[in-house]
Coordinates of C-alpha atoms and ligand atoms in Angstrom, one line a residue:
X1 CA 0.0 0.0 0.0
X2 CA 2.2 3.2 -1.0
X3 CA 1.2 6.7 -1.4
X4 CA 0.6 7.3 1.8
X5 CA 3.6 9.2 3.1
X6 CA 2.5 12.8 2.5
X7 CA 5.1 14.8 4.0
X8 CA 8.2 12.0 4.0
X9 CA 11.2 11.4 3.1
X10 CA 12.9 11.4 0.2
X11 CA 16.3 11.6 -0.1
X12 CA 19.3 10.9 -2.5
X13 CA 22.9 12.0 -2.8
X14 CA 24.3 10.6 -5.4
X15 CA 27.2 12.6 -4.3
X16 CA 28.8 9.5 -2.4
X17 CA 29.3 6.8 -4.4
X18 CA 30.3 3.5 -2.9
X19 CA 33.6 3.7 -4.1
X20 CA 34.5 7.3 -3.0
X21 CA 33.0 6.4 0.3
X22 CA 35.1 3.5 1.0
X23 CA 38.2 4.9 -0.4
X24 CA 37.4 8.0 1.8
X25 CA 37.5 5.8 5.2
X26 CA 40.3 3.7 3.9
X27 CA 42.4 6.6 3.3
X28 CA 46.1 7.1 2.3
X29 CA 47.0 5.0 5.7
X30 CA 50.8 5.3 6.8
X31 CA 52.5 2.4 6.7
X32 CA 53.0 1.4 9.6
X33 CA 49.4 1.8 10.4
X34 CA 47.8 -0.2 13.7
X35 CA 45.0 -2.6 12.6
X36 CA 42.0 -1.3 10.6
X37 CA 39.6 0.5 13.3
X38 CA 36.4 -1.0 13.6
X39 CA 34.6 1.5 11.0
X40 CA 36.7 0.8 8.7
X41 CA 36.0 -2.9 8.8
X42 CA 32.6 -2.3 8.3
X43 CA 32.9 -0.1 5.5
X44 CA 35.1 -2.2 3.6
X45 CA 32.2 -5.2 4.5
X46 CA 29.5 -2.5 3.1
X47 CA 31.9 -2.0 0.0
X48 CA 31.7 -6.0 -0.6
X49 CA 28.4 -5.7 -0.2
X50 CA 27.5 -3.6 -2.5
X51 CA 30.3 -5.5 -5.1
X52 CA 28.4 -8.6 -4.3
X53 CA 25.2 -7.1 -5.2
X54 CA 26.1 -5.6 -8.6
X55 CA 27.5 -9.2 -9.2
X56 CA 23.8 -10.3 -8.5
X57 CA 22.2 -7.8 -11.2
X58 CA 21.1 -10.6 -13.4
X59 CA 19.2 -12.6 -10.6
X60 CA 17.5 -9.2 -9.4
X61 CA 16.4 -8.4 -12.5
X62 CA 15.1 -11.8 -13.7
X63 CA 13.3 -11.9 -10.1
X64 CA 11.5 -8.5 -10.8
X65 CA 10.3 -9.6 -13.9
X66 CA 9.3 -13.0 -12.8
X67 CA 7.5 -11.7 -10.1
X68 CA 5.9 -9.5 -12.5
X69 CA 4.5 -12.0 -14.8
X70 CA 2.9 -13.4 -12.0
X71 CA 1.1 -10.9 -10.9
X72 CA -0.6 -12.8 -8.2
X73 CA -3.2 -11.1 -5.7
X74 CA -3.2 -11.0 -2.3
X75 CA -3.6 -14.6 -0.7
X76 CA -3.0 -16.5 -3.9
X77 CA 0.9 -16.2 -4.1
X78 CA 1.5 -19.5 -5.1
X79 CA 3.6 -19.3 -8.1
X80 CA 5.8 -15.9 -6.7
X81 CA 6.2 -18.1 -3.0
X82 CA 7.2 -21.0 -4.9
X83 CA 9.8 -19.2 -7.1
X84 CA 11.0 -17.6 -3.8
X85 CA 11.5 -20.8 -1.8
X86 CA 13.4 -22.8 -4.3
X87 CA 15.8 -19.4 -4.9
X88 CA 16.2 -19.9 -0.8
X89 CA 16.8 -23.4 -0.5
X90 CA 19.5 -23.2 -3.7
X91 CA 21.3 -20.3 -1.8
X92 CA 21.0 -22.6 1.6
X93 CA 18.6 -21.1 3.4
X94 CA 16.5 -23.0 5.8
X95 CA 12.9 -22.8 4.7
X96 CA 9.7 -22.9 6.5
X97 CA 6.7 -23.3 3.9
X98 CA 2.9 -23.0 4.4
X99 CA 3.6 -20.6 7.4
X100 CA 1.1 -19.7 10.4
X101 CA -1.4 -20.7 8.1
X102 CA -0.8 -19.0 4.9
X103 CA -0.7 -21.5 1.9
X104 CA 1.6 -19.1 0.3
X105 CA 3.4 -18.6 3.8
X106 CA 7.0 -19.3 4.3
X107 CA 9.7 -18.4 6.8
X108 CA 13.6 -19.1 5.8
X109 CA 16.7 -18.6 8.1
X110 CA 20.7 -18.2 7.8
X111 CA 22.8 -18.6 11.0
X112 CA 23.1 -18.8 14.4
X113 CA 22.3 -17.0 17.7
X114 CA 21.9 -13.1 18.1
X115 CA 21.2 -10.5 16.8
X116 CA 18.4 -11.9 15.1
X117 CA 17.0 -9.3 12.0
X118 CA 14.4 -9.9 10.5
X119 CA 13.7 -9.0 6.7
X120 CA 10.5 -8.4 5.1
X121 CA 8.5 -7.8 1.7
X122 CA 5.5 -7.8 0.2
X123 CA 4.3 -10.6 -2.5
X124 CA 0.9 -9.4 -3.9
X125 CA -0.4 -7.1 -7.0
X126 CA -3.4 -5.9 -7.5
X127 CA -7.0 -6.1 -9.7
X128 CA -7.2 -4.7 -13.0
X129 CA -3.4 -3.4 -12.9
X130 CA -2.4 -5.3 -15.7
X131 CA -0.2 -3.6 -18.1
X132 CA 2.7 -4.1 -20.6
X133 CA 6.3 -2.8 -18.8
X134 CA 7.6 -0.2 -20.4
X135 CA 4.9 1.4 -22.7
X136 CA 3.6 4.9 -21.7
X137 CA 0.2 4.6 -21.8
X138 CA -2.7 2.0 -20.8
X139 CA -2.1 -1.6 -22.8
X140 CA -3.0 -4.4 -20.5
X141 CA -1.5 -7.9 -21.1
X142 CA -4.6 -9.3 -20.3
X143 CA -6.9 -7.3 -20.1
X144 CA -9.1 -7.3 -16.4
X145 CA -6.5 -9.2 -14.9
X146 CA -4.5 -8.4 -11.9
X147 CA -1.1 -6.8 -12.2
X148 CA 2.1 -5.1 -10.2
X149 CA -0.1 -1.9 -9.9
X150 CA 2.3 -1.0 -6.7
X151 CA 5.4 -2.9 -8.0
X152 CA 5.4 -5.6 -5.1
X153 CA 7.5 -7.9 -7.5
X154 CA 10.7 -5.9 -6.7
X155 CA 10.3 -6.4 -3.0
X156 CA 11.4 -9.7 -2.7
X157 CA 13.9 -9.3 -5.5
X158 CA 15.5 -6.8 -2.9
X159 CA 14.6 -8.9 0.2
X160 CA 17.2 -11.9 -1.6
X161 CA 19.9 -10.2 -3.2
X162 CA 20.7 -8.5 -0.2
X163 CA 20.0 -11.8 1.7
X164 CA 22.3 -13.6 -0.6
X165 CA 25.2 -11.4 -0.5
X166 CA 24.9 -11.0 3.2
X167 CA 24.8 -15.0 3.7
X168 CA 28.4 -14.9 1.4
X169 CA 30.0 -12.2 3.2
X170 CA 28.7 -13.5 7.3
X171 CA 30.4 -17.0 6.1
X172 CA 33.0 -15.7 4.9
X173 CA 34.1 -13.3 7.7
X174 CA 32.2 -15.5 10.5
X175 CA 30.1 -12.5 11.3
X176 CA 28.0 -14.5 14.4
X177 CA 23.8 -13.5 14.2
X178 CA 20.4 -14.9 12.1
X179 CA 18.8 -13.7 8.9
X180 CA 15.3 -14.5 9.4
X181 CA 13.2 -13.9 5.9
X182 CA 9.6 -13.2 5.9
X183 CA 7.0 -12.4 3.2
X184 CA 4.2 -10.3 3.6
X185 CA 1.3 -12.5 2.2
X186 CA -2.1 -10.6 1.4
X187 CA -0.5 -7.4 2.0
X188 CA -3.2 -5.2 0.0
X189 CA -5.9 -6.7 2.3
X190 CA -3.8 -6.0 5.0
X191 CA -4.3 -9.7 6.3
X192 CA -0.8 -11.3 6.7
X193 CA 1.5 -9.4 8.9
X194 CA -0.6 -9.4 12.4
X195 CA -1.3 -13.1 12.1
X196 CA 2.9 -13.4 12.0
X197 CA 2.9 -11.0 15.2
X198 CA -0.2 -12.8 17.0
X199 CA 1.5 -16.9 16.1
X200 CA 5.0 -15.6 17.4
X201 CA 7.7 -15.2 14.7
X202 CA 9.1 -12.2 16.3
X203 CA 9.2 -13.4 20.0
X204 CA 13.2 -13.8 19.6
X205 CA 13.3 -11.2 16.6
X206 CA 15.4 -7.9 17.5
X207 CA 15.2 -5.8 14.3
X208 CA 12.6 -6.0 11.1
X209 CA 13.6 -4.3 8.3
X210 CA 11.0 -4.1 5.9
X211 CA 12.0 -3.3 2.2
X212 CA 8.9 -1.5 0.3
X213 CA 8.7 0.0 -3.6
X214 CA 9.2 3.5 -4.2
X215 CA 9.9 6.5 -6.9
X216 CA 12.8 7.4 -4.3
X217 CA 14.9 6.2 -1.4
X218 CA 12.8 7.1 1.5
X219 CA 12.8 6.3 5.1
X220 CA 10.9 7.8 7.9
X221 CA 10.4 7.5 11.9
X222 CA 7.4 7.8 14.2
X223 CA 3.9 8.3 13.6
X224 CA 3.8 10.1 10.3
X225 CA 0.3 11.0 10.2
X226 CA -1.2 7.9 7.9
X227 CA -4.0 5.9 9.6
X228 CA -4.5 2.2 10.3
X229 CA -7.7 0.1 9.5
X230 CA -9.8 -2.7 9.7
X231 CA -10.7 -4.8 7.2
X232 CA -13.8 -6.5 7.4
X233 CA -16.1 -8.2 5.0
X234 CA -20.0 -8.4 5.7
X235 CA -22.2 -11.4 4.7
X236 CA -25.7 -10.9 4.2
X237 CA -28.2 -14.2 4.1
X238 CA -31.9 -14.2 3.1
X239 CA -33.8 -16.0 1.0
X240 CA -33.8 -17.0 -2.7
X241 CA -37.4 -16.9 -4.9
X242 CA -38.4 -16.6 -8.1
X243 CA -38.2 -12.6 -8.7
X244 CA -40.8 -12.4 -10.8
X245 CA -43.2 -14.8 -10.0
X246 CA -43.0 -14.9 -6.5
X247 CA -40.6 -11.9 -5.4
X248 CA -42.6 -11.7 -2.4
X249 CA -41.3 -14.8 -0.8
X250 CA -37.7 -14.0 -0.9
X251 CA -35.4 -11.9 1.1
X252 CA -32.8 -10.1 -0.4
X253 CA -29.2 -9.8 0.8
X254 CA -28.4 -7.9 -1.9
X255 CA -31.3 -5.1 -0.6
X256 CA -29.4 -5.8 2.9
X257 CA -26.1 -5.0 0.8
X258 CA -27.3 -1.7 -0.9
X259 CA -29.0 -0.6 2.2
X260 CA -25.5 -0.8 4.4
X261 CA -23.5 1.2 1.8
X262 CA -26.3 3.7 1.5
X263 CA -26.4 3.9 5.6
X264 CA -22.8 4.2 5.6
X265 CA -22.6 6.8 2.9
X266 CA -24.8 8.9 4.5
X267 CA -23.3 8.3 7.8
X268 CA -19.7 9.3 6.4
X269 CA -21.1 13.5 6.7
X270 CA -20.8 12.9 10.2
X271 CA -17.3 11.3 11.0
X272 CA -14.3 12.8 11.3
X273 CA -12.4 13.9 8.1
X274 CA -9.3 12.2 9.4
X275 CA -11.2 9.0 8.1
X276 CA -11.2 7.0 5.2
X277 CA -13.7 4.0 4.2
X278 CA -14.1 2.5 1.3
X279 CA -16.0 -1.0 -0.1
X280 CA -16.6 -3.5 -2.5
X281 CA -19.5 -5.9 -3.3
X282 CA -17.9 -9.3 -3.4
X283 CA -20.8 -10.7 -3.9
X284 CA -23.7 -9.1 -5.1
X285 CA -26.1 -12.4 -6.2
X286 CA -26.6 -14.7 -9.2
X287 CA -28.4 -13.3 -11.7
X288 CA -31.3 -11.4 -11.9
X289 CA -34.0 -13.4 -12.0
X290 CA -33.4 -14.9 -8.4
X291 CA -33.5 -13.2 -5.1
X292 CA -30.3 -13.0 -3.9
X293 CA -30.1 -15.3 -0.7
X294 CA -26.4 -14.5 0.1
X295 CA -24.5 -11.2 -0.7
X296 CA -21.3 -9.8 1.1
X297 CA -19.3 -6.2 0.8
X298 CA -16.2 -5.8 2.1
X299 CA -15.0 -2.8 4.2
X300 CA -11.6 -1.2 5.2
X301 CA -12.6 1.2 7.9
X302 CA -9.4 3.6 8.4
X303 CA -8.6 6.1 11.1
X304 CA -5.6 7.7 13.1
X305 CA -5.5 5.7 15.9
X306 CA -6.5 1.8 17.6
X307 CA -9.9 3.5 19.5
X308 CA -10.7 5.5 16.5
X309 CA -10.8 2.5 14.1
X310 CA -12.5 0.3 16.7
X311 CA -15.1 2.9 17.2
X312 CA -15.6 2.9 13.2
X313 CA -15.9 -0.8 13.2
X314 CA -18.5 -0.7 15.4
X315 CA -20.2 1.9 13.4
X316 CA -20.2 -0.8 10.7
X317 CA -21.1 -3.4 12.7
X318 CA -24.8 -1.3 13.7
X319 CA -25.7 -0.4 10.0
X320 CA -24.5 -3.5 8.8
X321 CA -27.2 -5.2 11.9
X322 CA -29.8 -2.3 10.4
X323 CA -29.7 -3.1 7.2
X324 CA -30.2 -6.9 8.2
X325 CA -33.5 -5.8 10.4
X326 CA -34.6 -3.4 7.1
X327 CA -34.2 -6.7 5.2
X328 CA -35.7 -9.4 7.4
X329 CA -32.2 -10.9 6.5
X330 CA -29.0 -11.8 8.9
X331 CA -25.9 -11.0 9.2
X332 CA -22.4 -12.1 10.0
X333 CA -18.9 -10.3 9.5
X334 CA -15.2 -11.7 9.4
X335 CA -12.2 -10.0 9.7
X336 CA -9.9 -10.0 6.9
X337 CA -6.9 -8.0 8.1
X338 CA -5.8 -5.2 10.1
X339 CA -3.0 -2.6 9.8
X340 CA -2.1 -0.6 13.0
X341 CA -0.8 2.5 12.0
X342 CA 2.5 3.2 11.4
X343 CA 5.1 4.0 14.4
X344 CA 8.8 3.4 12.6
X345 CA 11.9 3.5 14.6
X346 CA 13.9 6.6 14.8
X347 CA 17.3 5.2 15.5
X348 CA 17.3 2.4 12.7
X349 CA 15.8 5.2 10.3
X350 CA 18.7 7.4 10.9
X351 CA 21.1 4.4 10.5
X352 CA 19.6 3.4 7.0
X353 CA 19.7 6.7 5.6
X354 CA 23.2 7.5 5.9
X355 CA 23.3 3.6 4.1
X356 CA 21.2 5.6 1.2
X357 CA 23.2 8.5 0.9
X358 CA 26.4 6.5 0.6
X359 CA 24.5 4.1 -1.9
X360 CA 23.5 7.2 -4.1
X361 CA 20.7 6.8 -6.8
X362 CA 20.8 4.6 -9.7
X363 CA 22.7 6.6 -12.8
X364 CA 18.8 6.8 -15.0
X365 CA 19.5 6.4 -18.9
X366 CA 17.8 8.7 -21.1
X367 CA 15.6 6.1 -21.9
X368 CA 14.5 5.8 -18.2
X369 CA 13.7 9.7 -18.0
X370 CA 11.7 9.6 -21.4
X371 CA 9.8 7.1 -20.1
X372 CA 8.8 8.5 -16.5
X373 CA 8.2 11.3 -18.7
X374 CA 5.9 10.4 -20.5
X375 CA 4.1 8.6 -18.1
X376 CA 3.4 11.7 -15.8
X377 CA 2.6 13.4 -19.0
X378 CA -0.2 10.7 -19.5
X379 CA -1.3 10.7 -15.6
X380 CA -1.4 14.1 -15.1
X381 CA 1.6 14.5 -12.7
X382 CA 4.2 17.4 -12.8
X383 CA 6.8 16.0 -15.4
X384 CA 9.8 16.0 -13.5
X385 CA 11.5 12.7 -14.7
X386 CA 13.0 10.0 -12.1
X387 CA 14.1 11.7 -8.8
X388 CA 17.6 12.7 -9.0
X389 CA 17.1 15.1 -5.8
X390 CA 18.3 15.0 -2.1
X391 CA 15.5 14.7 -0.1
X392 CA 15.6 14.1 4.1
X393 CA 14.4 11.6 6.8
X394 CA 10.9 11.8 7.3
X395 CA 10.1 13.0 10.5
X396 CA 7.4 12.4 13.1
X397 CA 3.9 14.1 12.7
X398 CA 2.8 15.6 15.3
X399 CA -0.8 14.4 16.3
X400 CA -3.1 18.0 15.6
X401 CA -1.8 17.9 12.0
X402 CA -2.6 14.0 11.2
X403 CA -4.6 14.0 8.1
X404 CA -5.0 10.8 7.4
X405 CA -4.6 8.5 4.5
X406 CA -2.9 5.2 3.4
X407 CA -2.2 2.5 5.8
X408 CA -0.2 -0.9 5.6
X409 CA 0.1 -4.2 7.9
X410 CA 3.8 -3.4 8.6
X411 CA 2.2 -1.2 11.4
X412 CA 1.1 -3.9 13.6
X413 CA 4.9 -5.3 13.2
X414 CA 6.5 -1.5 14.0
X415 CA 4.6 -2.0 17.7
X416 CA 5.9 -5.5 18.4
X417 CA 10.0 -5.0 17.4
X418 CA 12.2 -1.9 15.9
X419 CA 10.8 -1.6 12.7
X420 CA 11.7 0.4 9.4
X421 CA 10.2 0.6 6.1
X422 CA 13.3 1.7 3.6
X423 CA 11.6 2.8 0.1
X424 CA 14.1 2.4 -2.8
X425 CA 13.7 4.0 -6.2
X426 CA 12.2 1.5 -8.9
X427 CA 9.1 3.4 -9.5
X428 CA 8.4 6.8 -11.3
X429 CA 7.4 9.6 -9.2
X430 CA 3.9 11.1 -9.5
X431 CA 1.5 8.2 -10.9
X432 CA -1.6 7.4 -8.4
X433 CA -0.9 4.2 -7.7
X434 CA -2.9 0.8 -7.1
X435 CA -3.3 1.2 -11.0
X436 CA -2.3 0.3 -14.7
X437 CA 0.3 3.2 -14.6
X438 CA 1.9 2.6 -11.5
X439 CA 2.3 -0.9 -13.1
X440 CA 5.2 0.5 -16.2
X441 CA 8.1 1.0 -14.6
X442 CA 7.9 -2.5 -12.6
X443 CA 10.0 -4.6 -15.2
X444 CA 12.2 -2.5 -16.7
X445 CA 15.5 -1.1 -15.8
X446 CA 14.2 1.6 -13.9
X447 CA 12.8 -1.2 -11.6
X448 CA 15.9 -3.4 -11.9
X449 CA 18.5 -0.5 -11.1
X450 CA 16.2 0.6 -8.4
X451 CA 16.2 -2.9 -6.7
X452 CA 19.8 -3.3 -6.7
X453 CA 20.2 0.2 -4.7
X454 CA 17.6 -1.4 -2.3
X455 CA 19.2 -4.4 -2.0
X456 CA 22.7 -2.4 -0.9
X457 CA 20.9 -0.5 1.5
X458 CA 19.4 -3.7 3.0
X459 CA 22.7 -5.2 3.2
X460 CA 24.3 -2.4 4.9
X461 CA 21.6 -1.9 7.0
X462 CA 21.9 -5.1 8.3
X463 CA 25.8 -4.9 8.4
X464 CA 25.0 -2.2 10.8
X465 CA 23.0 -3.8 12.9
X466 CA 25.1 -7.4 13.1
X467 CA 28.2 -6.0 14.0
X468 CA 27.5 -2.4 15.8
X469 CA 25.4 -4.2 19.1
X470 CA 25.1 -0.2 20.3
X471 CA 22.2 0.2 16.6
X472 CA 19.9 -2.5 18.1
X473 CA 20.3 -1.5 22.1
X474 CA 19.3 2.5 21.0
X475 CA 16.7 1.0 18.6
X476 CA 14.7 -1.3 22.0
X477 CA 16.0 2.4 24.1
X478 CA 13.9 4.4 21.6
X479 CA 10.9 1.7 21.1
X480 CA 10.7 1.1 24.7
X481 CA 10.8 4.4 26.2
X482 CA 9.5 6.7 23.5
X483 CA 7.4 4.6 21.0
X484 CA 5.4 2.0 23.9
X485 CA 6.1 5.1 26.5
X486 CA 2.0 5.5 26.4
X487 CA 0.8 3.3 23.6
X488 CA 0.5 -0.7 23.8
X489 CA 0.0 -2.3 21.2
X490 CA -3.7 -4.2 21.1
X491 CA -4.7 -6.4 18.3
X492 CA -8.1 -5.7 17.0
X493 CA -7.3 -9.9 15.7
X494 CA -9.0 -11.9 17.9
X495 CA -7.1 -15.9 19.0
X496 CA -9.9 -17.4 16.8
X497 CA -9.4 -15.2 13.2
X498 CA -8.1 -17.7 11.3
X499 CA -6.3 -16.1 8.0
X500 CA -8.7 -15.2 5.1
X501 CA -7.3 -17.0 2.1
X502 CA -10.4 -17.4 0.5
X503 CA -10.1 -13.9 -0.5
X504 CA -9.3 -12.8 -4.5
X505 CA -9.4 -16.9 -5.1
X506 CA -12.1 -16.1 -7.6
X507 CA -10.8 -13.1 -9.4
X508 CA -7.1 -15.2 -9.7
X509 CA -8.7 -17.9 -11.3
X510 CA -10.6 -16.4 -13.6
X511 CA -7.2 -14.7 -15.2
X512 CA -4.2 -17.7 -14.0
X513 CA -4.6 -19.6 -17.5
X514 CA -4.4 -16.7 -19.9
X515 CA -1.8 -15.1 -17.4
X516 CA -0.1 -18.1 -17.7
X517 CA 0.8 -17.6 -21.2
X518 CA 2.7 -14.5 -20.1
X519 CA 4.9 -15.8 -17.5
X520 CA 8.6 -14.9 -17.9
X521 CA 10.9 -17.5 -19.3
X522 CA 14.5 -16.5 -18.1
X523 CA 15.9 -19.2 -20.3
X524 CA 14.6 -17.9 -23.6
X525 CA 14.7 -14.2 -22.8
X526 CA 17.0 -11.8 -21.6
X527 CA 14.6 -9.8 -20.3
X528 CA 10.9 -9.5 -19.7
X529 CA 10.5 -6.4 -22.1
X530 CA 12.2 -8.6 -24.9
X531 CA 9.8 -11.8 -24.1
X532 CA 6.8 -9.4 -24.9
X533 CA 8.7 -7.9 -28.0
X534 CA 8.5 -4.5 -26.2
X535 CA 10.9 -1.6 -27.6
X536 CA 12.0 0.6 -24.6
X537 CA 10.5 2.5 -24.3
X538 CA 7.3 2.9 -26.1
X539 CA 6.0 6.2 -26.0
X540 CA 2.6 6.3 -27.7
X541 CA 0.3 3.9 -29.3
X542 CA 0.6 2.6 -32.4
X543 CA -1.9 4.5 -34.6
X544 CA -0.1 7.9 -32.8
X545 CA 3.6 7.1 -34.3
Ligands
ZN601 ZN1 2.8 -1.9 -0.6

């Protein structure tokens, strides 16, 4: 879920290139110079790092894509959680599948004892989002399906490479601590990440370090002003009759349907602006010439804080039993996911933005630029091209000027350990998102340059963290007596939700087999731009040229 860091981060400085860096803190040393300082160690590991990952280009850049041609929604991540396993098993990892309940779960480790940092990324893309990489203007590959609409598929691309190089250089140099890997399944719905928190992965966890798509690097810490949700889907039952002949024995759960969203719509004058709600029919009856006997919408009911969205829930909860008493219908409601809003770690974001400035932003080909051009031109954004700017840390908000907006299920994980979410650059600035345009960048080299500068921030950020024991003591300082000073965290997940994988089941299948077609073959193709004979980039359509 991005776009919801208004007034974040942003940052660059291209200025400090890895190189310069290292050969900075290296320095002319005299020769008879005592044994490298402890800095310099770790800047020379950082440098082999980042060496390591460059070697890696080809794998990142065949993940993104594969990922891409996936384009598998939340709950249904079978094909991109299969691809990611067997990468982790052939690199060593010790692999977990089918975790806490999640068919398309899995949890991997490398190592031993602490620190333990965890590492996390999103799996899932989004409905109608499907579009051709690289072309500046709407041209689905299948048209209805799902697609990378946020550009999850470079997520765990970045999540691996770093993992992999880090693996290398911890054997290597018998750096002691664990990798734990962790995927955030149904992310969208916001219905993976607390069921991890509630079934105990991060009882022995110190750090997470979550790795999320963005049009820059970007890192922020403390509340910065989005809201958390609940997401809950509403099942109406009544009975089905003829509707013509004998409409006057059924009972509609479509009626009880309408009426709730018509309740809510009216009751949304009255709630606080800081809100957002939004819903869906999932099921809105057979066909017309039946009463519906069973209809369901789905809700995400977002505001600032854990008794504001409670509060909102329940405001559901009474039109939804209204519309059931309007109806002579029943009702029942299920959670689907949750999302506590967003409290990120101050010292770890501090800590990974120096590791961004000394990473730098990818060099952008003209090519690159042309198309982010273009593709602003065609969204209406201001056409600025791929950020090349310095930006800063994001910074607290504090509460009077929260104004609401996005949310995501990392939230629930920021209030259980030290949490960051690091945005890397693999997306063009300015598109809307959760659509068809945010979709174009996500398997070309904007996306594959952009992963491989996540992927060196990961890795440094976890070099930091492994082998500087003073990061992870003022990280649980900071989340203990600043963060959880006032605030505990509460689930709003009961011990009885069981995960909600029955969710987008339908809406996958109805597109896997023509998708299918499309998925990327890294054995015949280079690339996934040259698999779908794509010239980058393509500017305008066809009959346009
Ligand atoms: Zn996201």
């Amino acid at each position: 879920m991005l776009n919801r860091r208004g007034p974040i981060v942003l940052l660059v400085a291209a200025v400090f290139s890895v190189t310069a860096v290292a050969a900075v803190q290296r320095g002319p040393a005299p020769r008879d110079a005592a044994a490298p300082t402890p800095s310099d160690h770790l800047g020379l590991l950082k440098q082999q790092a980042a060496t390591e990952i460059d070697g890696l280009a080809t794998f990142t850049q065949q993940t993104t894509d594969m990922l891409f041609s996936f384009a598998e929604l939340g709950f249904q991540e079978y094909e991109t959680s299969k691809y990611i396993v067997n990468v982790l098993r052939q690199n060593g990892f010790t692999v977990q599948e089918g975790a806490y309940g999640f068919p398309t779960g899995w949890t991997a480790a490398f190592g031993s004892g602490k620190p333990v940092i965890a590492m996390s990324a999103d799996l899932d893309g989004l409905p109608e989002a499907s579009q051709k990489p690289g072309v500046a203007y709407h041209d689905p590959i299948v048209e209805g399906a799902p697609g990378h609409g946020e550009g999850h598929n470079s997520g765990p691309a970045v999540q691996l490479t770093a993992a992999i190089a880090l693996k290398k250089i911890m054997e290597r140099e018998n750096i002691p601590g664990t990798l734990r890997l962790w995927p955030g399944v149904g992310n969208e719905p916001n219905g993976g990440k607390a069921w991890f928190v509630r079934d105990g992965f991060f009882k022995d966890v110190d750090l997470n370090l979550h790795s999320h798509v963005g049009s820059n690097f970007g890192v922020s810490w403390g509340n910065f002003g989005g809201t958390g949700l609940v997401s809950v889907e509403y099942t109406f039952k009544g009975e089905t009759a003829h509707t013509a002949v004998q409409p006057w024995r059924g009972r509609s759960a479509l009626d009880a349907v309408e009426l709730m969203d018509v309740g809510w719509n009216f009751r949304r004058e009255h709630l606080r602006p800081e809100q957002r709600s939004h819903n869906v029919i999932t099921n809105g009856g057979g066909q017309p010439n039946v009463v519906p006997g069973t209809a369901s919408v789905w809700y995400f009911f977002r505001e600032l804080d854990y008794p504001r969205i409670k509060e909102l829930w329940a405001i559901g909860n009474r039109i939804a039993q209204a519309a059931a008493m309007m109806t002579d219908t029943t009702v029942t409601w299920r959670l689907i996911g949750e999302a506590w809003p967003e409290h990120m770690n101050k010292p770890l974001a501090l800590d990974a933005y120096e590791n961004m400035k000394r990473v730098g932003l990818p060099r952008w080909s003209e090519a690159d630029q042309s198309l982010a051009r273009a593709v602003q031109m065609a969204v209406g954004a201001p056409v600025r091209g791929l950020s090349t700017t310095p930006g800063r840390v994001g910074e607290e908000v504090p509460p009077a000027e929260r104004r609401g907006g996005g949310s995501d299920d990392i939230g629930d994980v920021s209030w259980t350990v030290p949490t960051i979410l690091m945005s890397y650059p693999s997306n063009i600035p300015g598109a809307p998102g959760h659509t068809w345009a945010s979709s174009i960048a996500m398997a070309t080299p904007i996306a594959h340059k952009g992963a491989t500068a996540g992927a060196k921030v990961l890795a440094m950020t976890t070099l930091d963290a492994l082998l500087e024991p003073k990061l992870v003591s003022d990280a649980w300082e900071y989340f203990r007596t600043v963060q959880t000073k006032d605030t505990k965290y509460t689930p709003l997940l009961s011990k009885d939700d069981a995960p909600a994988t029955y969710v987008n089941q339908r809406n996958m299948a109805a597109y896997r087999e023509q998708m299918k077609k499309y998925y990327y073959d890294p054995s015949r193709y280079p690339s996934y731009l040259a698999q779908l004979g794509i010239k980058y980039p393509t500017l305008e359509p066809p009959a346009a040229r």
